[in-house]
Short mmCIF file of C-alpha atoms in Angstrom, two decimals:
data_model
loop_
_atom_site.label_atom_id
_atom_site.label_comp_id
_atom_site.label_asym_id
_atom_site.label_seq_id
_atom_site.Cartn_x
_atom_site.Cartn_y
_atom_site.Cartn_z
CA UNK D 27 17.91 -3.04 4.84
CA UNK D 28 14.91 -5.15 4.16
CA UNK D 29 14.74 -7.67 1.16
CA UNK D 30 12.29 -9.76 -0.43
CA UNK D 31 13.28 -13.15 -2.19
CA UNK D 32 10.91 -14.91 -4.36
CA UNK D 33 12.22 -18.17 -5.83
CA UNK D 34 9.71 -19.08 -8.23
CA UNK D 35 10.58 -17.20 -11.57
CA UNK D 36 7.99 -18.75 -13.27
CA UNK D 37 4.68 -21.00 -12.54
CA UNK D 38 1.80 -22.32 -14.05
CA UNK D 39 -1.81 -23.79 -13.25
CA UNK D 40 -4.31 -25.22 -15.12
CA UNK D 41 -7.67 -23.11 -14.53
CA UNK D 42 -9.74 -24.02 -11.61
CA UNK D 43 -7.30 -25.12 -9.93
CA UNK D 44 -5.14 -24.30 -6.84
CA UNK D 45 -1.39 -22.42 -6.63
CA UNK D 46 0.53 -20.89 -4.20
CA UNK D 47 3.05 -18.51 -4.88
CA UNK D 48 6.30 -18.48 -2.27
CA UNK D 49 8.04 -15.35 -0.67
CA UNK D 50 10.22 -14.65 1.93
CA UNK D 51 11.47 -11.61 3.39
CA UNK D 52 14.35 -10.32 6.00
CA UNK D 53 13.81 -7.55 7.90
CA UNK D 54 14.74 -6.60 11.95
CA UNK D 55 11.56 -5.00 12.42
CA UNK D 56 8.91 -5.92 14.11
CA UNK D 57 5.70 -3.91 12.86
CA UNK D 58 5.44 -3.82 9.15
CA UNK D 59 3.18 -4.63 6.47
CA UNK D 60 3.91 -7.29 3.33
CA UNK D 61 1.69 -7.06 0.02
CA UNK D 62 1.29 -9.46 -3.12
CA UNK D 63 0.82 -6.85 -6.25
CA UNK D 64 -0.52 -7.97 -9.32
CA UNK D 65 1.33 -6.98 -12.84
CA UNK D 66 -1.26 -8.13 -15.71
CA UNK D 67 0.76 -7.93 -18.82
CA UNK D 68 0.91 -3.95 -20.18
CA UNK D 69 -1.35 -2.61 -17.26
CA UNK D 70 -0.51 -1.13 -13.45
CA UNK D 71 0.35 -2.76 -10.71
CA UNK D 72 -2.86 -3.32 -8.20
CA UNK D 73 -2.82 -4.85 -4.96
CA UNK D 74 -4.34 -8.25 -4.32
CA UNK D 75 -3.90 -8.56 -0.48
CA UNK D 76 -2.65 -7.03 2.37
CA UNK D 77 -1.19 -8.65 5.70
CA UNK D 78 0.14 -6.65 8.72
CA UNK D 79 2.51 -8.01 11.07
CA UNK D 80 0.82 -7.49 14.41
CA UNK D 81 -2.42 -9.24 13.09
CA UNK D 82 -2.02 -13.43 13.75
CA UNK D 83 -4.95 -14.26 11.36
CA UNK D 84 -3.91 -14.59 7.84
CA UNK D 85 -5.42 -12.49 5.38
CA UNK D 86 -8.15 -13.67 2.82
CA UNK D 87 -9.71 -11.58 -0.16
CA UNK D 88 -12.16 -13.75 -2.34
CA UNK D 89 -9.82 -16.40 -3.89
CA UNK D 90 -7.00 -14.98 -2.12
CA UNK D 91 -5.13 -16.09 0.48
CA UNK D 92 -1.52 -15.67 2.56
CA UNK D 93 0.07 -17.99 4.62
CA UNK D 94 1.56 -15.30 7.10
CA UNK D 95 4.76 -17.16 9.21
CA UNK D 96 6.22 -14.01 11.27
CA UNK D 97 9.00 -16.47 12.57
CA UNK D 98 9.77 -17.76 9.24
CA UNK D 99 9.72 -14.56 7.38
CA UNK D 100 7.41 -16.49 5.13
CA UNK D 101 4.47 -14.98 3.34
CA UNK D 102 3.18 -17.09 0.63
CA UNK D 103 -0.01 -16.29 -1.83
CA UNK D 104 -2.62 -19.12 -2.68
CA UNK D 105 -5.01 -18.83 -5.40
CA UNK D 106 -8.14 -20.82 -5.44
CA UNK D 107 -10.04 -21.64 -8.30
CA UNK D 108 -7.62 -20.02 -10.42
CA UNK D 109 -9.20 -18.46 -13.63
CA UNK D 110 -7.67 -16.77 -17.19
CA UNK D 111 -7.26 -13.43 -15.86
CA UNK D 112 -5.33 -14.37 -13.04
CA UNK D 113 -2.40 -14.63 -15.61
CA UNK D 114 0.44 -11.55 -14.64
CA UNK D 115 3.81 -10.80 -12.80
CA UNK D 116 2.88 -11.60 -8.98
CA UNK D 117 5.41 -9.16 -6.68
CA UNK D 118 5.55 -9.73 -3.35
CA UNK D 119 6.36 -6.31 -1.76
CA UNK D 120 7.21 -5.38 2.07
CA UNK D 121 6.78 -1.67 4.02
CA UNK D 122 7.61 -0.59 7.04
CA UNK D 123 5.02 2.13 8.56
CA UNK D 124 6.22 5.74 9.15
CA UNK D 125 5.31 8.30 11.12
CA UNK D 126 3.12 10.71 9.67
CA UNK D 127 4.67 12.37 6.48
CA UNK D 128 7.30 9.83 5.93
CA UNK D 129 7.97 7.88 3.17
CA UNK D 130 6.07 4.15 2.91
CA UNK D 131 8.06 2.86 0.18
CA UNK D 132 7.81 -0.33 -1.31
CA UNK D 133 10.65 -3.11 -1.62
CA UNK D 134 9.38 -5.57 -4.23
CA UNK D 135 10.69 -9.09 -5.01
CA UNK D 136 11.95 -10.00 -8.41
CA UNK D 137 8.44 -11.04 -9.22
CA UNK D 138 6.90 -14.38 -10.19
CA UNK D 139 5.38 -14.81 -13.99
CA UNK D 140 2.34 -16.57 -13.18
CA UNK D 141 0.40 -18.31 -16.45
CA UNK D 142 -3.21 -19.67 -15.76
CA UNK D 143 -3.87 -22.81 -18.75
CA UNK D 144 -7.71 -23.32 -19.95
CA UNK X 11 -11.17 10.81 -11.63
CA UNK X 12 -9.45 7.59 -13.90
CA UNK X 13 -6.43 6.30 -11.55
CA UNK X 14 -2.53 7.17 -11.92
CA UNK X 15 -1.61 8.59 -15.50
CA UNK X 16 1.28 8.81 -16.74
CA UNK X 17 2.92 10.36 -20.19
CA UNK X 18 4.21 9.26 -22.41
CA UNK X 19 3.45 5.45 -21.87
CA UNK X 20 6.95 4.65 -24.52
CA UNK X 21 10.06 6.53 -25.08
CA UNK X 22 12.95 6.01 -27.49
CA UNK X 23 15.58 7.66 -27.39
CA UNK X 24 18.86 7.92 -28.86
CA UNK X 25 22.06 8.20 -26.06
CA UNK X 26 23.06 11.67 -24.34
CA UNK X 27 19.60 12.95 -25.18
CA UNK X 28 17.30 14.38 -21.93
CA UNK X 29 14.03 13.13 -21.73
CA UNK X 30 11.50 14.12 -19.28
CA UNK X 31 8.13 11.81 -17.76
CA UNK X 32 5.04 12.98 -16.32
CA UNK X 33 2.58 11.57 -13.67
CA UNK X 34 -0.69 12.80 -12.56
CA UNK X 35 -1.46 11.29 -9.21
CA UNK X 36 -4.97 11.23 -7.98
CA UNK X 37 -6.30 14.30 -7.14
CA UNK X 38 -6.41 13.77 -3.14
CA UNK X 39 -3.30 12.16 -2.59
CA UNK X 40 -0.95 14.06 -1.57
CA UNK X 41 1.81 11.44 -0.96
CA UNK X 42 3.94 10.28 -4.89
CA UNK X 43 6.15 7.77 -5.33
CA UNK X 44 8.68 7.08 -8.31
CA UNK X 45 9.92 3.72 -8.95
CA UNK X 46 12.19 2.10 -11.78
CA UNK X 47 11.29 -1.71 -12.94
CA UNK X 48 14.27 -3.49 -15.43
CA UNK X 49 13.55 -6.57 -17.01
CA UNK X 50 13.05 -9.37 -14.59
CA UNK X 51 13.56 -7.35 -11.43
CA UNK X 52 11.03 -5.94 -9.50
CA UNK X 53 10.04 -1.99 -8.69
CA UNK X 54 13.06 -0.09 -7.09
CA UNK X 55 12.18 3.26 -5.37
CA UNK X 56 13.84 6.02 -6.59
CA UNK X 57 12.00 9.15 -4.99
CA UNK X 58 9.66 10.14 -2.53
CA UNK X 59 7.43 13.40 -2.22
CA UNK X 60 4.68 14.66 0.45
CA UNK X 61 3.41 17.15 -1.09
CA UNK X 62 5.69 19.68 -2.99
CA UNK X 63 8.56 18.68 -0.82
CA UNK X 64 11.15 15.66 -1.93
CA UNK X 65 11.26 14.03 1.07
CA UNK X 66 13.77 11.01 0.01
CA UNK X 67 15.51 9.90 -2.65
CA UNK X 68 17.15 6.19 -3.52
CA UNK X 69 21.08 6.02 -4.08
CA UNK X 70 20.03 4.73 -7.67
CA UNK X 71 19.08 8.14 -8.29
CA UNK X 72 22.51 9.42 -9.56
CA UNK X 73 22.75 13.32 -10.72
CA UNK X 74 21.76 12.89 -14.33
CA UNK X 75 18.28 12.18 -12.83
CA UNK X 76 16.09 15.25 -11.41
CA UNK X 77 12.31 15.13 -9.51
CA UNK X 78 10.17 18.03 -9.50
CA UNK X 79 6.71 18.03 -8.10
CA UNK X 80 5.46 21.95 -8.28
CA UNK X 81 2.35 23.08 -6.12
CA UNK X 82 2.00 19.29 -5.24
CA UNK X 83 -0.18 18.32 -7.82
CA UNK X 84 2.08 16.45 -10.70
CA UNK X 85 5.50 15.69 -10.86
CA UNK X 86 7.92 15.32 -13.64
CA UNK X 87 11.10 12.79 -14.05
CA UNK X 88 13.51 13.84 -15.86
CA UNK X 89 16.96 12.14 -16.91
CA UNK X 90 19.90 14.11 -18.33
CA UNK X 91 22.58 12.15 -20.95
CA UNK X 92 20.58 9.20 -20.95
CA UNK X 93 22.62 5.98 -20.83
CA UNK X 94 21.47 2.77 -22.26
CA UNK X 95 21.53 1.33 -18.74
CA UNK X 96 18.63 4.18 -18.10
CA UNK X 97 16.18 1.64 -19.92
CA UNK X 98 13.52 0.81 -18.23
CA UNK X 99 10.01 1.03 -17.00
CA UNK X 100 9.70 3.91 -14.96
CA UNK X 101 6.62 3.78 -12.36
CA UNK X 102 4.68 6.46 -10.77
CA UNK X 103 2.05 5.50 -7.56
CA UNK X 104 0.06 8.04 -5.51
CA UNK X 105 -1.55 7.55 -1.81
CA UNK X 106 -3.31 9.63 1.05
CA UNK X 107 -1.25 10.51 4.09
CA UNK X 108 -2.43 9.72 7.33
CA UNK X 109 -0.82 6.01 8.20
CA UNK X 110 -0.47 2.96 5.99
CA UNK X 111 -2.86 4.28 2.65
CA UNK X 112 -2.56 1.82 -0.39
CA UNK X 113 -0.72 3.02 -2.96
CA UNK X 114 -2.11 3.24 -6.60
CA UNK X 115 0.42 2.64 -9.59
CA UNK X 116 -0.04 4.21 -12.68
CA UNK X 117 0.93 2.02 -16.11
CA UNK X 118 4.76 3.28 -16.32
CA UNK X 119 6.44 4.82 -19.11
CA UNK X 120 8.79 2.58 -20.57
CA UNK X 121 12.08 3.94 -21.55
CA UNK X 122 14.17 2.59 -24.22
CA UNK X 123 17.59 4.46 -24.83
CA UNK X 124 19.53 3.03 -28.11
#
């Protein structure tokens, strides 16, 4: 079974500024995908980024960024220029593809409670 | 069409009661997943359907809890004899088959049994 670990409970980060949020995973499989997910306080889940396993390059969206290290099982998020609304529950989440029909369920971390300071 | 809903967003209830959640997935997706988040932990699957059909379903999901998701449209949650150990937000996410599709997450119902 697949798990996701993230160590960092809680964080903060003065706005403007830089973070990275950790995560590491265990898994026997070689083709998956991992996701960071974004909890703001009462409001869904979205997803910030997307890395799959095959691709080298790490992913970037806007401010956005993984460090993607398939031998490491490491897959940590950095945000750049970190603003207010940036403050929520990060989740780190992991999926391994199906074949068509099956289930692609999520396995989540415990989360990490990120707080962005003016 | 607005996202994930889901009804009601808070239930109380008192212990041994049945409640019962909704979610309305977005129109075109055709895959629905149910999830359970507890304070501090992350989402836990708990069910899985493609279409109508319950495809999987999580060891956490013990007997007192039943899925239903008629005509493949919405689905319903529904937990017999609650126990206070049922409290918790329960999540409800939607995607497309056809490979890897992101998965959209409604806001949750959160369940408090006292």
């Amino acid at each position: 079974a697949q798990t996701v670990t993230q160590s960092q409970p809680e964080m903060s980060v003065q706005e403007a500024e830089t973070v990275t949020l950790s995560c590491t995973y265990d898994t026997s499989e070689s083709n998956y995908y991992l996701f960071w997910y974004k909890q703001p306080p009462s409001r869904q889940m979205i997803l910030v980024i997307r890395q799959e396993a095959y691709k080298q390059q790490n992913a970037t969206e806007n401010r956005f960024s993984v460090n993607f290290q398939k031998a490491a099982k490491s897959f940590s998020l950095k945000i750049s220029d970190s603003q207010l609304g940036d403050t929520a529950m990060y989740f780190c989440a992991f999926m391994k593809p199906t074949t068509q029909g099956g289930s692609e369920k999520l396995v989540f971390g415990k989360g990490t409670k990120l707080t962005v300071n003016p | 069409d607005t996202g994930v809903s889901q009804d009601p967003r808070h239930k109380i209830t008192k212990r041994g009661q049945n409640v019962t959640f909704r979610c309305d997935p977005i129109s075109e997706h055709n895959r629905l997943y149910w999830y359970r988040q507890t304070l501090g932990q992350g989402p836990e699957f708990l069910t899985y359907f493609q279409n109508e059909a319950q495809l999987e379903k999580s060891r956490l999901l013990s007997d007192r809890f039943s899925a239903e998701r008629p005509k493949g449209s919405f689905s319903t949650l529904e937990i017999q004899r609650t126990e206070q150990g049922d409290s918790a937000m329960y999540l409800c996410a939607s995607s497309l088959e056809g490979g890897y599709t992101e998965a959209f997450f409604g806001q949750g119902t959160r369940l408090t049994v006292v």
